[in-house]
PDB file of C-alpha atoms in Angstrom:
ATOM      1  CA  MET A1421     186.404  61.056  65.896  1.00 62.00           C
ATOM      2  CA  LYS A1422     185.887  64.269  63.947  1.00 84.00           C
ATOM      3  CA  ILE A1423     182.517  63.010  62.821  1.00 83.00           C
ATOM      4  CA  LEU A1424     180.736  63.972  66.050  1.00 83.00           C
ATOM      5  CA  PRO A1425     181.619  67.700  65.937  1.00 83.00           C
ATOM      6  CA  ILE A1426     180.647  67.827  62.271  1.00 81.00           C
ATOM      7  CA  LEU A1427     177.280  66.178  62.980  1.00 78.00           C
ATOM      8  CA  LYS A1428     176.662  68.622  65.845  1.00 81.00           C
ATOM      9  CA  LYS A1429     177.365  71.582  63.538  1.00 82.00           C
ATOM     10  CA  ILE A1430     174.990  70.150  60.935  1.00 78.00           C
ATOM     11  CA  LYS A1431     172.288  69.562  63.555  1.00 77.00           C
ATOM     12  CA  ASP A1432     172.595  73.106  64.934  1.00 81.00           C
ATOM     13  CA  ASN A1433     172.570  74.768  61.513  1.00 84.00           C
ATOM     14  CA  PRO A1434     169.057  76.146  60.834  1.00 84.00           C
ATOM     15  CA  TRP A1435     169.594  76.109  57.066  1.00 85.00           C
ATOM     16  CA  VAL A1436     169.918  72.334  57.164  1.00 85.00           C
ATOM     17  CA  GLY A1437     166.596  72.152  59.017  1.00 83.00           C
ATOM     18  CA  VAL A1438     164.908  74.255  56.346  1.00 86.00           C
ATOM     19  CA  ALA A1439     166.368  72.207  53.501  1.00 87.00           C
ATOM     20  CA  VAL A1440     165.463  68.848  55.048  1.00 85.00           C
ATOM     21  CA  SER A1441     161.966  70.027  55.959  1.00 85.00           C
ATOM     22  CA  LEU A1442     161.270  71.325  52.472  1.00 86.00           C
ATOM     23  CA  ALA A1443     162.658  68.138  50.945  1.00 87.00           C
ATOM     24  CA  ILE A1444     160.034  66.194  52.903  1.00 85.00           C
ATOM     25  CA  ILE A1445     157.140  68.703  52.856  1.00 85.00           C
ATOM     26  CA  ILE A1446     156.984  69.440  49.116  1.00 86.00           C
ATOM     27  CA  PRO A1447     156.724  65.817  47.873  1.00 86.00           C
ATOM     28  CA  SER A1448     154.266  65.068  50.669  1.00 85.00           C
ATOM     29  CA  LEU A1449     152.022  67.917  49.544  1.00 85.00           C
ATOM     30  CA  TYR A1450     151.996  66.608  45.976  1.00 83.00           C
ATOM     31  CA  LYS A1451     150.849  63.179  47.163  1.00 83.00           C
ATOM     32  CA  ILE A1452     148.238  64.612  49.549  1.00 81.00           C
ATOM     33  CA  LEU A1453     146.799  66.997  46.958  1.00 82.00           C
ATOM     34  CA  ASP A1454     146.476  64.153  44.473  1.00 81.00           C
ATOM     35  CA  ASP A1455     143.628  62.700  46.554  1.00 79.00           C
ATOM     36  CA  VAL A1456     142.765  64.575  49.739  1.00 77.00           C
ATOM     37  CA  THR A1457     140.151  62.100  50.928  1.00 80.00           C
ATOM     38  CA  VAL A1458     142.636  59.270  51.498  1.00 80.00           C
ATOM     39  CA  LEU A1459     144.490  59.136  54.803  1.00 82.00           C
ATOM     40  CA  ARG A1460     148.173  58.799  53.955  1.00 83.00           C
ATOM     41  CA  MET A1461     151.502  58.555  55.747  1.00 87.00           C
ATOM     42  CA  GLU A1462     152.367  61.961  54.282  1.00 86.00           C
ATOM     43  CA  TYR A1463     150.017  63.614  56.789  1.00 88.00           C
ATOM     44  CA  LEU A1464     152.238  62.272  59.557  1.00 88.00           C
ATOM     45  CA  LEU A1465     155.334  63.565  57.753  1.00 87.00           C
ATOM     46  CA  LEU A1466     153.768  67.014  57.536  1.00 86.00           C
ATOM     47  CA  ILE A1467     152.909  66.957  61.235  1.00 88.00           C
ATOM     48  CA  ILE A1468     156.536  66.168  62.069  1.00 87.00           C
ATOM     49  CA  PHE A1469     158.463  68.307  59.581  1.00 87.00           C
ATOM     50  CA  PHE A1470     156.347  71.482  59.353  1.00 89.00           C
ATOM     51  CA  PRO A1471     157.123  72.518  62.966  1.00 89.00           C
ATOM     52  CA  LEU A1472     160.808  71.784  62.286  1.00 86.00           C
ATOM     53  CA  TYR A1473     160.589  74.080  59.265  1.00 87.00           C
ATOM     54  CA  ILE A1474     158.998  76.874  61.313  1.00 90.00           C
ATOM     55  CA  LYS A1475     161.522  76.437  64.140  1.00 87.00           C
ATOM     56  CA  SER A1476     164.440  76.615  61.688  1.00 88.00           C
ATOM     57  CA  LEU A1477     163.050  79.728  60.016  1.00 88.00           C
ATOM     58  CA  LYS A1478     162.553  81.374  63.406  1.00 89.00           C
ATOM     59  CA  LYS A1479     166.170  80.653  64.309  1.00 88.00           C
ATOM     60  CA  ILE A1480     167.358  82.130  60.995  1.00 87.00           C
ATOM     61  CA  PHE A1481     165.266  85.288  61.392  1.00 88.00           C
ATOM     62  CA  ASP A1482     166.393  85.707  65.003  1.00 87.00           C
ATOM     63  CA  GLN A1483     170.020  85.536  63.865  1.00 84.00           C
ATOM     64  CA  ILE A1484     169.339  88.127  61.170  1.00 83.00           C
ATOM     65  CA  LEU A1485     167.614  90.469  63.610  1.00 81.00           C
ATOM     66  CA  ASP A1486     170.355  90.065  66.202  1.00 82.00           C
ATOM     67  CA  SER A1487     173.070  90.832  63.669  1.00 79.00           C
ATOM     68  CA  THR A1488     171.305  93.945  62.308  1.00 66.00           C
ATOM     69  CA  ASP A1489     170.750  95.354  65.820  1.00 58.00           C
ATOM     70  CA  ASP A1490     174.503  95.321  66.447  1.00 55.00           C
ATOM     71  CA  SER A1491     175.273  97.287  63.317  1.00 54.00           C
ATOM     72  CA  TYR A1492     173.098 100.272  64.292  1.00 54.00           C
ATOM     73  CA  ASP A1493     174.826 100.926  67.624  1.00 49.00           C
TER      74      ASP A1493
END
């Protein structure tokens, strides 16, 4: 039953969110930019994964800012 704690750590890690989001966003952009006039499933993928990407980056930057504030005390 060590799988559950490992999955929780992976889920809470913001770097995993960035990597997964970019893995979905970049190929989706290539397909969308091929023909912009066609409505594709990739638009839905962008709607879902771009906010996840932003949220993960925000969490990373917050951790960086919190750690640098402690070092100047």
